[in-house]
Amino acid sequence: MLCQNCNQKPASIHITQITNGEKKEMHLCEQCSVLQDTYNISFNFPSFIANFLDLGDYSQQSSEINENTNNLYVCPACGMDYDTFKKYGKFGCRVCYHTFRSHINPMIKKLHGKDQHIGKLVKHGGENLRLERELAELNAKLTKAVELEEYEDAAIYRDKIKAIKKTIEEQNSINS
Amino acid sequence: MSTDYKEKDIVISSRVRLARNIKDLPFAAMIQEEDSKKAIKLVEGALNNQDQSMPSFNKVEVKDLNTNEKRMLVEKHLASKEWSKNDEAAVFIRKDENVSIMVNEEDHIRIQCILDSFQLRRAFDIANEIDDILEEKIRYAFDDKYGYLTACPSNVGTGMRASVMIHLPSLTLGNQMNDLIQTLARFGITIRGIYGEGSQSLGDLYQISNQITLGLNEETIIRNLHSVIKEIIKRERNVRNEMLINNRIYLEDKVFRALGILENARTITVEESMKLISLIRLGTDLEIIEQDISEINRLILSIQPGILSHTYGIPITNKLDNTRAEHIRKILGKNNT
């Protein structure tokens, strides 16, 4: 068997990776395997992503996309079209996430199990998400205060919740 | 001293990588030369802006490197092979070489922190700190739903990949790796090994990392991975002890033969060296032989072609196998020339 990378030397290193139950194999010569960042083998992720994109859940949407790709699903910011994204599995810019949102969401959910970020927030931006997290926290505190019959605290939380809701509404009207 | 250090015989290193993109620049697939240069300048500017008490960074650009120098950075895990293919890419390497920031790899910015032994949490804290420094000057591509936006959807969310390099000779010898790989896949954790002939991995070294980057926060990802690694360490130790009790002679024979070859070989490939060094590591941990584990870890790195050819100033040819053998003899303290 020849090395998958250089197609010149015999493959002496055989690598197996199992991701979410899916088995991938690579066959490399020693030189290419060393170049592969010995411990950081990158598998062919585009085809991996393409597999996810071809999975069943939204097959109806997919056929619709194929018909209209060239006209409708082109990112206005970077010019990448959906077919190109599908082929390489890489976005062209941040706006692609919006352009292809309805079609990529099932794939992202399949890939990660969830589709809502709950980790670190940027310092500049992400205000709505920050406020929504604060809101969820205050709601939990309010429920607890009511349970414990600590009505003075509950009133404070209630007012804070009102203020945050107002801010979110204001921001949404600015953004829309 | 952190308790994590106790695992240094089994865990070689811990690494955390954060993928970030610059808000107003196209991603790698669509970027033009001018914007690539802009990305490098932005990172450079943000690093120059940092607190003077922090260690400084050296800038290395792909276009200034020869093939060997690129290979060496890859072997040291300071940059990736993909990065080295792009002439408009740069890497900022902190002087202690624990932190590197690749610019214009798959994402505009990849902050990486690698530490010795089992120190995932600390590696995250350091990478996170660098992330905050960069954000003083750089606006990131971020979305309320998807978090940090990355070129590949497999990294979106936290943009974080945490991993440990772990040495599992006994689980490998005991044919338990396939079972382990399949079990962990169900928890969104990946094991990557380099398998040589006879389906054994190169040096019995594996990289274990989180697969999921969205829908969990950074702390949870680190904590989950930490617990899983602890469990794997426990399994590896149990098998090591069982082997020692039931098959001491077999183990001793394997370890001493490995030592014999390494101490006497006149020419040796990376693959063979890694297999034998793995046994030396195991023998050291089980006190069959006496070697310094940190020295062994350095040996694993220093026998790689790029680093070795740089150290001895010779090109990568078949003769490098002779130099490798000589180098190993010298390090193991028996310079039988």
Short mmCIF file of C-alpha atoms in Angstrom, two decimals:
data_model
loop_
_atom_site.label_atom_id
_atom_site.label_comp_id
_atom_site.label_asym_id
_atom_site.label_seq_id
_atom_site.Cartn_x
_atom_site.Cartn_y
_atom_site.Cartn_z
CA MET A 1 0.00 0.00 0.00
CA LEU A 2 1.31 3.45 -0.94
CA CYS A 3 1.32 6.45 1.40
CA GLN A 4 -1.98 8.35 1.13
CA ASN A 5 -0.19 11.67 1.34
CA CYS A 6 2.78 11.47 -1.05
CA ASN A 7 1.68 8.44 -3.09
CA GLN A 8 5.35 7.58 -3.49
CA LYS A 9 6.62 5.57 -0.56
CA PRO A 10 5.07 2.47 0.99
CA ALA A 11 2.73 3.23 3.90
CA SER A 12 4.26 1.97 7.13
CA ILE A 13 2.18 3.96 9.65
CA HIS A 14 -1.49 3.12 9.97
CA ILE A 15 -3.68 5.45 11.96
CA THR A 16 -7.20 4.79 13.15
CA GLN A 17 -9.48 7.44 14.60
CA ILE A 18 -12.96 6.81 15.90
CA THR A 19 -15.11 9.90 16.28
CA ASN A 20 -18.69 9.57 17.49
CA GLY A 21 -18.57 5.92 16.48
CA GLU A 22 -17.29 6.71 12.99
CA LYS A 23 -14.01 5.03 12.07
CA LYS A 24 -11.42 6.79 9.90
CA GLU A 25 -8.17 5.32 8.72
CA MET A 26 -4.99 6.85 7.35
CA HIS A 27 -2.02 5.09 5.83
CA LEU A 28 1.20 7.08 5.70
CA CYS A 29 4.90 6.59 5.10
CA GLU A 30 7.20 7.42 7.99
CA GLN A 31 8.27 10.78 6.60
CA CYS A 32 4.71 12.00 6.01
CA SER A 33 3.57 10.74 9.38
CA VAL A 34 6.29 12.77 11.09
CA LEU A 35 5.21 15.82 9.16
CA GLN A 36 1.66 15.27 10.31
CA ASP A 37 2.55 16.96 13.62
CA THR A 38 3.29 13.57 15.14
CA TYR A 39 0.60 13.78 17.75
CA ASN A 40 -1.84 16.05 15.99
CA ILE A 41 -3.10 14.13 13.05
CA SER A 42 -5.76 16.06 11.22
CA PHE A 43 -8.26 13.95 9.41
CA ASN A 44 -10.01 15.06 6.33
CA PHE A 45 -12.52 17.25 8.12
CA PRO A 46 -14.27 18.67 5.05
CA SER A 47 -15.47 15.23 4.02
CA PHE A 48 -16.37 14.56 7.65
CA ILE A 49 -18.53 17.70 7.71
CA ALA A 50 -19.97 16.88 4.28
CA ASN A 51 -21.10 13.54 5.68
CA PHE A 52 -22.97 15.40 8.39
CA LEU A 53 -24.51 17.73 5.84
CA ASP A 54 -25.76 14.78 3.85
CA LEU A 55 -27.44 13.16 6.83
CA GLY A 56 -31.18 12.67 6.71
CA ASP A 57 -32.95 15.02 9.13
CA TYR A 58 -33.45 17.86 6.74
CA SER A 59 -33.33 16.09 3.40
CA GLN A 60 -36.25 18.15 2.12
CA GLN A 61 -34.42 21.35 2.87
CA SER A 62 -31.32 19.96 1.19
CA SER A 63 -33.04 19.36 -2.13
CA GLU A 64 -34.47 22.85 -1.97
CA ILE A 65 -30.98 24.23 -1.39
CA ASN A 66 -29.53 22.31 -4.33
CA GLU A 67 -32.05 23.82 -6.70
CA ASN A 68 -31.50 27.36 -5.57
CA THR A 69 -27.90 27.39 -4.43
CA ASN A 70 -26.47 29.54 -7.16
CA ASN A 71 -29.04 32.29 -6.73
CA LEU A 72 -30.04 32.40 -3.10
CA TYR A 73 -27.37 30.83 -0.95
CA VAL A 74 -24.38 33.02 -1.60
CA CYS A 75 -22.88 34.87 1.32
CA PRO A 76 -23.29 38.62 0.65
CA ALA A 77 -20.16 39.43 2.63
CA CYS A 78 -17.53 37.04 1.23
CA GLY A 79 -19.20 35.53 -1.84
CA MET A 80 -19.00 31.91 -0.72
CA ASP A 81 -21.89 29.77 -1.95
CA TYR A 82 -23.47 26.88 -0.12
CA ASP A 83 -22.09 24.25 -2.50
CA THR A 84 -18.54 25.43 -1.88
CA PHE A 85 -19.11 25.37 1.87
CA LYS A 86 -20.53 21.87 1.57
CA LYS A 87 -17.56 20.72 -0.49
CA TYR A 88 -14.83 22.05 1.82
CA GLY A 89 -16.70 22.18 5.15
CA LYS A 90 -15.24 25.62 5.90
CA PHE A 91 -17.04 28.96 6.17
CA GLY A 92 -15.77 31.96 4.21
CA CYS A 93 -16.50 34.54 6.89
CA ARG A 94 -18.61 35.15 10.00
CA VAL A 95 -21.62 36.24 7.89
CA CYS A 96 -21.77 32.74 6.31
CA TYR A 97 -23.11 31.50 9.65
CA HIS A 98 -26.13 33.81 9.11
CA THR A 99 -26.45 33.17 5.39
CA PHE A 100 -26.55 29.40 5.78
CA ARG A 101 -28.07 29.37 9.28
CA SER A 102 -31.28 27.46 8.63
CA HIS A 103 -29.36 24.75 6.81
CA ILE A 104 -26.32 24.42 8.99
CA ASN A 105 -28.13 24.36 12.32
CA PRO A 106 -29.15 20.67 12.14
CA MET A 107 -25.57 19.77 11.22
CA ILE A 108 -24.12 21.79 14.10
CA LYS A 109 -26.60 20.16 16.47
CA LYS A 110 -25.62 16.73 15.21
CA LEU A 111 -21.94 17.54 15.54
CA HIS A 112 -22.08 18.93 19.07
CA GLY A 113 -25.36 17.63 20.47
CA LYS A 114 -26.43 21.22 21.23
CA ASP A 115 -26.66 24.49 19.33
CA GLN A 116 -26.43 27.21 21.99
CA HIS A 117 -23.10 28.57 23.22
CA ILE A 118 -22.90 28.74 27.01
CA GLY A 119 -19.18 29.35 27.41
CA LYS A 120 -16.97 32.42 27.54
CA LEU A 121 -18.31 35.71 26.14
CA VAL A 122 -16.46 38.35 24.18
CA LYS A 123 -15.82 41.57 26.09
CA HIS A 124 -16.97 43.68 23.18
CA GLY A 125 -20.30 42.41 21.87
CA GLY A 126 -22.49 39.55 23.07
CA GLU A 127 -24.51 42.05 25.21
CA ASN A 128 -27.84 40.31 24.64
CA LEU A 129 -26.43 36.94 25.60
CA ARG A 130 -24.84 38.48 28.69
CA LEU A 131 -28.19 40.03 29.68
CA GLU A 132 -30.09 36.82 29.01
CA ARG A 133 -27.71 34.90 31.26
CA GLU A 134 -28.15 37.52 33.97
CA LEU A 135 -31.92 37.26 33.52
CA ALA A 136 -31.88 33.48 33.95
CA GLU A 137 -29.80 33.87 37.11
CA LEU A 138 -32.14 36.51 38.55
CA ASN A 139 -35.20 34.39 37.73
CA ALA A 140 -33.70 31.50 39.66
CA LYS A 141 -32.96 33.80 42.61
CA LEU A 142 -36.49 35.20 42.49
CA THR A 143 -38.05 31.73 42.59
CA LYS A 144 -35.86 30.78 45.54
CA ALA A 145 -36.63 34.02 47.44
CA VAL A 146 -40.38 33.46 46.97
CA GLU A 147 -40.05 29.88 48.17
CA LEU A 148 -38.24 31.08 51.28
CA GLU A 149 -40.82 33.87 51.73
CA GLU A 150 -38.07 36.49 51.54
CA TYR A 151 -40.31 39.03 49.87
CA GLU A 152 -38.05 42.06 50.25
CA ASP A 153 -35.29 40.32 48.28
CA ALA A 154 -37.85 39.02 45.80
CA ALA A 155 -38.99 42.57 45.07
CA ILE A 156 -35.41 43.64 44.38
CA TYR A 157 -34.93 40.73 41.95
CA ARG A 158 -38.28 41.49 40.30
CA ASP A 159 -37.28 45.11 39.64
CA LYS A 160 -33.89 44.06 38.28
CA ILE A 161 -35.60 41.55 35.96
CA LYS A 162 -37.93 44.27 34.70
CA ALA A 163 -35.02 46.61 33.99
CA ILE A 164 -33.05 43.91 32.11
CA LYS A 165 -36.09 42.93 30.03
CA LYS A 166 -36.52 46.57 29.08
CA THR A 167 -32.88 46.85 28.03
CA ILE A 168 -33.17 43.67 25.91
CA GLU A 169 -36.29 45.05 24.21
CA GLU A 170 -34.57 48.35 23.51
CA GLN A 171 -31.54 46.60 22.05
CA ASN A 172 -33.72 44.36 19.88
CA SER A 173 -35.56 47.38 18.48
CA ILE A 174 -32.23 49.07 17.68
CA ASN A 175 -30.91 45.92 15.96
CA SER A 176 -34.09 45.24 13.97
CA MET B 1 3.55 21.26 43.94
CA SER B 2 0.32 20.44 42.17
CA THR B 3 -0.98 16.90 42.63
CA ASP B 4 -1.26 16.76 38.84
CA TYR B 5 2.51 16.38 38.71
CA LYS B 6 2.13 12.95 40.27
CA GLU B 7 0.86 11.72 36.94
CA LYS B 8 3.94 12.80 35.03
CA ASP B 9 5.00 9.20 34.45
CA ILE B 10 1.83 8.59 32.44
CA VAL B 11 0.76 11.99 31.14
CA ILE B 12 3.44 13.61 29.01
CA SER B 13 1.85 16.95 28.30
CA SER B 14 -1.37 18.95 28.46
CA ARG B 15 -2.47 21.30 25.76
CA VAL B 16 -5.29 23.81 25.36
CA ARG B 17 -6.02 25.54 22.07
CA LEU B 18 -8.44 28.42 21.49
CA ALA B 19 -9.57 29.20 17.93
CA ARG B 20 -10.52 32.81 17.24
CA ASN B 21 -11.32 34.87 14.16
CA ILE B 22 -11.12 38.58 13.56
CA LYS B 23 -14.55 40.15 13.17
CA ASP B 24 -14.15 42.11 9.96
CA LEU B 25 -11.79 39.87 7.97
CA PRO B 26 -12.78 36.99 5.67
CA PHE B 27 -11.83 33.54 7.00
CA ALA B 28 -8.91 31.53 5.57
CA ALA B 29 -10.89 30.08 2.62
CA MET B 30 -11.68 33.56 1.23
CA ILE B 31 -8.92 35.79 2.61
CA GLN B 32 -6.64 37.87 0.36
CA GLU B 33 -2.95 38.58 0.94
CA GLU B 34 -3.52 42.09 2.24
CA ASP B 35 -6.01 40.97 4.89
CA SER B 36 -3.70 38.13 5.93
CA LYS B 37 -0.99 40.70 6.58
CA LYS B 38 -3.49 42.80 8.49
CA ALA B 39 -4.30 39.81 10.75
CA ILE B 40 -0.61 39.37 11.59
CA LYS B 41 -0.24 43.11 12.31
CA LEU B 42 -3.29 43.13 14.56
CA VAL B 43 -1.97 40.24 16.68
CA GLU B 44 1.49 41.80 16.81
CA GLY B 45 -0.01 45.11 17.92
CA ALA B 46 -2.08 43.44 20.64
CA LEU B 47 0.96 41.55 21.98
CA ASN B 48 3.11 44.68 22.03
CA ASN B 49 0.38 46.30 24.05
CA GLN B 50 0.58 43.69 26.80
CA ASP B 51 1.80 44.19 30.33
CA GLN B 52 5.59 44.46 30.34
CA SER B 53 5.89 42.02 33.26
CA MET B 54 4.68 39.19 31.00
CA PRO B 55 7.20 37.15 29.00
CA SER B 56 7.52 38.51 25.47
CA PHE B 57 6.81 36.78 22.17
CA ASN B 58 9.05 36.14 19.17
CA LYS B 59 7.49 36.51 15.76
CA VAL B 60 8.27 33.80 13.19
CA GLU B 61 6.93 34.02 9.65
CA VAL B 62 6.50 31.00 7.40
CA LYS B 63 8.11 32.75 4.43
CA ASP B 64 11.36 33.16 6.40
CA LEU B 65 11.67 29.45 7.24
CA ASN B 66 13.23 26.54 5.36
CA THR B 67 11.59 23.10 5.24
CA ASN B 68 13.59 21.85 8.20
CA GLU B 69 12.76 24.81 10.40
CA LYS B 70 9.06 24.42 9.62
CA ARG B 71 9.26 20.73 10.47
CA MET B 72 10.97 21.50 13.75
CA LEU B 73 8.17 23.86 14.84
CA VAL B 74 5.64 21.15 13.99
CA GLU B 75 7.58 18.51 15.96
CA LYS B 76 7.74 20.86 18.94
CA HIS B 77 3.97 21.38 18.62
CA LEU B 78 4.47 25.13 18.39
CA ALA B 79 2.81 25.23 14.97
CA SER B 80 0.88 22.84 12.77
CA LYS B 81 1.61 21.34 9.38
CA GLU B 82 -1.35 23.20 7.90
CA TRP B 83 0.05 26.49 9.21
CA SER B 84 3.45 25.79 7.61
CA LYS B 85 1.84 25.46 4.17
CA ASN B 86 0.63 29.08 4.10
CA ASP B 87 3.28 31.65 3.16
CA GLU B 88 1.20 34.45 4.68
CA ALA B 89 1.17 32.83 8.11
CA ALA B 90 3.09 33.74 11.26
CA VAL B 91 3.48 32.32 14.72
CA PHE B 92 4.20 34.26 17.88
CA ILE B 93 6.13 32.08 20.30
CA ARG B 94 6.46 33.04 23.94
CA LYS B 95 10.05 32.83 25.13
CA ASP B 96 9.34 29.93 27.49
CA GLU B 97 7.82 28.05 24.49
CA ASN B 98 4.74 27.19 26.56
CA VAL B 99 2.56 29.50 24.52
CA SER B 100 2.31 29.96 20.77
CA ILE B 101 -0.16 31.97 18.72
CA MET B 102 -0.57 30.82 15.14
CA VAL B 103 -1.91 33.46 12.80
CA ASN B 104 -3.58 32.55 9.49
CA GLU B 105 -3.88 28.84 10.03
CA GLU B 106 -7.40 27.47 9.53
CA ASP B 107 -8.59 30.29 11.80
CA HIS B 108 -7.05 33.76 11.98
CA ILE B 109 -5.83 33.13 15.50
CA ARG B 110 -5.03 29.93 17.34
CA ILE B 111 -3.79 30.44 20.86
CA GLN B 112 -2.09 27.38 22.23
CA CYS B 113 -0.62 26.56 25.61
CA ILE B 114 1.31 23.33 26.20
CA LEU B 115 2.58 22.35 29.63
CA ASP B 116 4.45 19.31 30.88
CA SER B 117 2.48 16.53 32.58
CA PHE B 118 -1.14 16.70 33.71
CA GLN B 119 -1.93 20.41 33.97
CA LEU B 120 -5.03 20.94 31.83
CA ARG B 121 -6.60 23.56 34.06
CA ARG B 122 -3.43 25.63 34.22
CA ALA B 123 -2.96 25.36 30.45
CA PHE B 124 -6.50 26.68 30.03
CA ASP B 125 -5.91 29.56 32.45
CA ILE B 126 -2.80 30.64 30.53
CA ALA B 127 -4.48 30.40 27.10
CA ASN B 128 -7.48 32.28 28.47
CA GLU B 129 -5.25 35.05 29.79
CA ILE B 130 -3.62 35.44 26.36
CA ASP B 131 -7.10 35.50 24.81
CA ASP B 132 -8.02 38.42 27.11
CA ILE B 133 -4.83 40.28 26.16
CA LEU B 134 -5.57 39.92 22.44
CA GLU B 135 -9.15 41.02 22.95
CA GLU B 136 -7.98 44.34 24.32
CA LYS B 137 -7.11 45.28 20.74
CA ILE B 138 -8.91 42.79 18.51
CA ARG B 139 -12.65 42.39 17.89
CA TYR B 140 -13.55 38.73 17.49
CA ALA B 141 -16.17 37.11 15.25
CA PHE B 142 -18.82 36.10 17.81
CA ASP B 143 -22.47 35.13 17.69
CA ASP B 144 -25.03 35.04 20.52
CA LYS B 145 -26.14 31.55 19.50
CA TYR B 146 -22.95 29.92 18.22
CA GLY B 147 -20.35 31.70 20.36
CA TYR B 148 -16.88 32.11 18.83
CA LEU B 149 -17.25 31.67 15.08
CA THR B 150 -14.64 29.42 13.51
CA ALA B 151 -13.84 28.46 9.93
CA CYS B 152 -14.86 24.86 10.58
CA PRO B 153 -18.17 24.12 12.38
CA SER B 154 -16.40 21.42 14.38
CA ASN B 155 -14.68 24.14 16.46
CA VAL B 156 -17.52 26.63 16.92
CA GLY B 157 -18.70 27.68 20.38
CA THR B 158 -15.83 27.78 22.82
CA GLY B 159 -13.30 27.27 20.00
CA MET B 160 -11.49 25.19 22.58
CA ARG B 161 -9.70 21.90 22.10
CA ALA B 162 -8.14 20.53 25.27
CA SER B 163 -5.92 17.49 25.01
CA VAL B 164 -3.39 15.41 26.83
CA MET B 165 -0.57 13.32 25.45
CA ILE B 166 -0.67 10.09 27.37
CA HIS B 167 1.56 7.03 27.47
CA LEU B 168 -0.46 3.80 27.66
CA PRO B 169 1.93 0.89 27.06
CA SER B 170 0.12 -1.60 29.29
CA LEU B 171 -3.37 -0.93 27.92
CA THR B 172 -1.84 -1.27 24.46
CA LEU B 173 0.01 -4.50 25.33
CA GLY B 174 -3.19 -5.80 26.91
CA ASN B 175 -5.21 -5.05 23.71
CA GLN B 176 -7.57 -2.74 25.59
CA MET B 177 -7.25 0.33 23.39
CA ASN B 178 -10.05 -0.40 20.90
CA ASP B 179 -12.48 -0.92 23.75
CA LEU B 180 -11.37 2.35 25.34
CA ILE B 181 -11.60 4.30 22.07
CA GLN B 182 -15.16 3.15 21.49
CA THR B 183 -16.25 3.85 25.06
CA LEU B 184 -14.88 7.39 25.00
CA ALA B 185 -16.40 8.20 21.61
CA ARG B 186 -19.80 7.99 23.26
CA PHE B 187 -18.78 10.82 25.59
CA GLY B 188 -17.59 13.13 22.84
CA ILE B 189 -13.96 12.38 23.59
CA THR B 190 -11.49 11.31 20.93
CA ILE B 191 -8.35 9.22 21.19
CA ARG B 192 -5.87 9.48 18.40
CA GLY B 193 -3.01 7.07 18.20
CA ILE B 194 -0.31 6.44 15.67
CA TYR B 195 -0.39 2.79 14.78
CA GLY B 196 2.66 1.05 13.46
CA GLU B 197 2.93 -2.44 12.05
CA GLY B 198 0.96 -5.05 13.94
CA SER B 199 -1.52 -2.30 14.83
CA GLN B 200 0.60 -1.00 17.71
CA SER B 201 0.77 2.74 18.15
CA LEU B 202 4.00 4.64 17.72
CA GLY B 203 5.57 4.69 21.16
CA ASP B 204 2.18 3.78 22.73
CA LEU B 205 1.47 7.49 22.85
CA TYR B 206 -2.06 8.76 22.43
CA GLN B 207 -3.67 12.15 22.25
CA ILE B 208 -6.98 12.35 24.08
CA SER B 209 -9.14 15.40 23.45
CA ASN B 210 -12.65 16.83 23.60
CA GLN B 211 -14.63 16.56 20.39
CA ILE B 212 -17.53 18.80 21.41
CA THR B 213 -16.92 22.56 21.56
CA LEU B 214 -20.48 23.93 21.64
CA GLY B 215 -23.14 23.69 24.35
CA LEU B 216 -20.68 23.10 27.18
CA ASN B 217 -18.66 25.78 28.91
CA GLU B 218 -14.88 25.70 29.11
CA GLU B 219 -14.82 24.63 32.76
CA THR B 220 -17.10 21.65 32.09
CA ILE B 221 -15.06 20.55 29.08
CA ILE B 222 -11.84 20.65 31.13
CA ARG B 223 -13.46 18.96 34.12
CA ASN B 224 -14.96 16.15 32.01
CA LEU B 225 -11.70 15.51 30.22
CA HIS B 226 -9.81 15.63 33.51
CA SER B 227 -12.05 12.98 35.07
CA VAL B 228 -11.83 10.74 32.01
CA ILE B 229 -8.03 10.96 31.97
CA LYS B 230 -7.92 10.15 35.71
CA GLU B 231 -9.96 7.04 35.01
CA ILE B 232 -7.69 6.00 32.12
CA ILE B 233 -4.62 6.53 34.32
CA LYS B 234 -6.22 4.27 36.93
CA ARG B 235 -6.83 1.55 34.34
CA GLU B 236 -3.30 1.84 32.96
CA ARG B 237 -1.85 1.60 36.50
CA ASN B 238 -3.97 -1.43 37.35
CA VAL B 239 -2.82 -3.27 34.24
CA ARG B 240 0.81 -2.23 34.90
CA ASN B 241 0.65 -3.64 38.41
CA GLU B 242 -1.08 -6.82 37.29
CA MET B 243 1.59 -7.37 34.65
CA LEU B 244 4.30 -6.77 37.18
CA ILE B 245 2.83 -9.30 39.60
CA ASN B 246 1.91 -11.98 37.05
CA ASN B 247 4.50 -11.52 34.32
CA ARG B 248 7.52 -9.88 35.89
CA ILE B 249 10.10 -11.83 33.93
CA TYR B 250 8.31 -11.17 30.64
CA LEU B 251 8.20 -7.44 31.41
CA GLU B 252 11.80 -7.27 32.64
CA ASP B 253 12.92 -9.11 29.53
CA LYS B 254 11.11 -6.65 27.25
CA VAL B 255 12.48 -3.61 29.12
CA PHE B 256 16.09 -4.82 29.30
CA ARG B 257 16.09 -5.91 25.67
CA ALA B 258 14.81 -2.45 24.71
CA LEU B 259 17.55 -0.86 26.77
CA GLY B 260 20.09 -3.20 25.20
CA ILE B 261 19.16 -2.17 21.69
CA LEU B 262 18.98 1.55 22.46
CA GLU B 263 22.34 1.47 24.23
CA ASN B 264 24.06 -0.41 21.42
CA ALA B 265 22.32 0.36 18.14
CA ARG B 266 24.40 2.07 15.45
CA THR B 267 21.47 3.03 13.25
CA ILE B 268 17.80 3.36 14.21
CA THR B 269 14.56 4.74 12.76
CA VAL B 270 12.08 7.01 14.57
CA GLU B 271 9.55 4.20 14.64
CA GLU B 272 11.84 1.65 16.26
CA SER B 273 13.22 4.21 18.73
CA MET B 274 9.71 5.21 19.82
CA LYS B 275 8.69 1.59 20.42
CA LEU B 276 11.76 0.94 22.54
CA ILE B 277 11.66 4.23 24.42
CA SER B 278 8.07 3.40 25.34
CA LEU B 279 9.33 0.27 27.11
CA ILE B 280 12.05 2.29 28.83
CA ARG B 281 9.38 4.68 30.16
CA LEU B 282 7.33 1.72 31.40
CA GLY B 283 10.37 0.09 32.98
CA THR B 284 11.28 3.34 34.71
CA ASP B 285 7.79 3.78 36.15
CA LEU B 286 7.76 0.20 37.44
CA GLU B 287 11.26 0.67 38.89
CA ILE B 288 12.68 -2.15 36.76
CA ILE B 289 15.34 0.30 35.56
CA GLU B 290 16.39 3.73 36.71
CA GLN B 291 16.00 6.62 34.29
CA ASP B 292 14.86 10.22 34.58
CA ILE B 293 11.32 10.47 33.12
CA SER B 294 11.76 14.12 32.11
CA GLU B 295 14.95 13.14 30.31
CA ILE B 296 13.05 10.35 28.49
CA ASN B 297 10.34 12.84 27.48
CA ARG B 298 12.99 15.17 26.08
CA LEU B 299 14.50 12.18 24.26
CA ILE B 300 11.17 11.42 22.53
CA LEU B 301 11.18 14.96 21.15
CA SER B 302 14.85 15.18 20.31
CA ILE B 303 14.93 12.06 18.09
CA GLN B 304 12.33 13.49 15.68
CA PRO B 305 13.89 14.19 12.25
CA GLY B 306 13.51 18.00 12.16
CA ILE B 307 14.82 18.60 15.67
CA LEU B 308 17.62 16.02 15.33
CA SER B 309 18.85 17.38 12.00
CA HIS B 310 18.81 20.90 13.43
CA THR B 311 20.70 19.87 16.57
CA TYR B 312 23.48 18.17 14.61
CA GLY B 313 23.38 20.47 11.59
CA ILE B 314 22.93 17.65 9.08
CA PRO B 315 20.29 17.18 6.40
CA ILE B 316 17.44 14.67 6.71
CA THR B 317 18.78 11.62 4.87
CA ASN B 318 19.23 7.95 5.73
CA LYS B 319 22.38 8.94 7.64
CA LEU B 320 20.14 10.62 10.19
CA ASP B 321 19.34 7.13 11.53
CA ASN B 322 23.05 6.76 12.44
CA THR B 323 23.03 10.13 14.18
CA ARG B 324 19.84 9.18 16.02
CA ALA B 325 21.43 5.99 17.35
CA GLU B 326 24.48 7.93 18.51
CA HIS B 327 22.29 10.61 20.11
CA ILE B 328 20.25 8.01 22.03
CA ARG B 329 23.41 6.26 23.29
CA LYS B 330 24.72 9.58 24.52
CA ILE B 331 21.49 10.49 26.33
CA LEU B 332 21.15 7.08 27.96
CA GLY B 333 24.63 7.55 29.33
CA LYS B 334 26.46 4.74 27.58
CA ASN B 335 28.45 6.32 24.83
CA ASN B 336 29.69 3.07 23.27
CA THR B 337 31.24 4.62 20.22
#
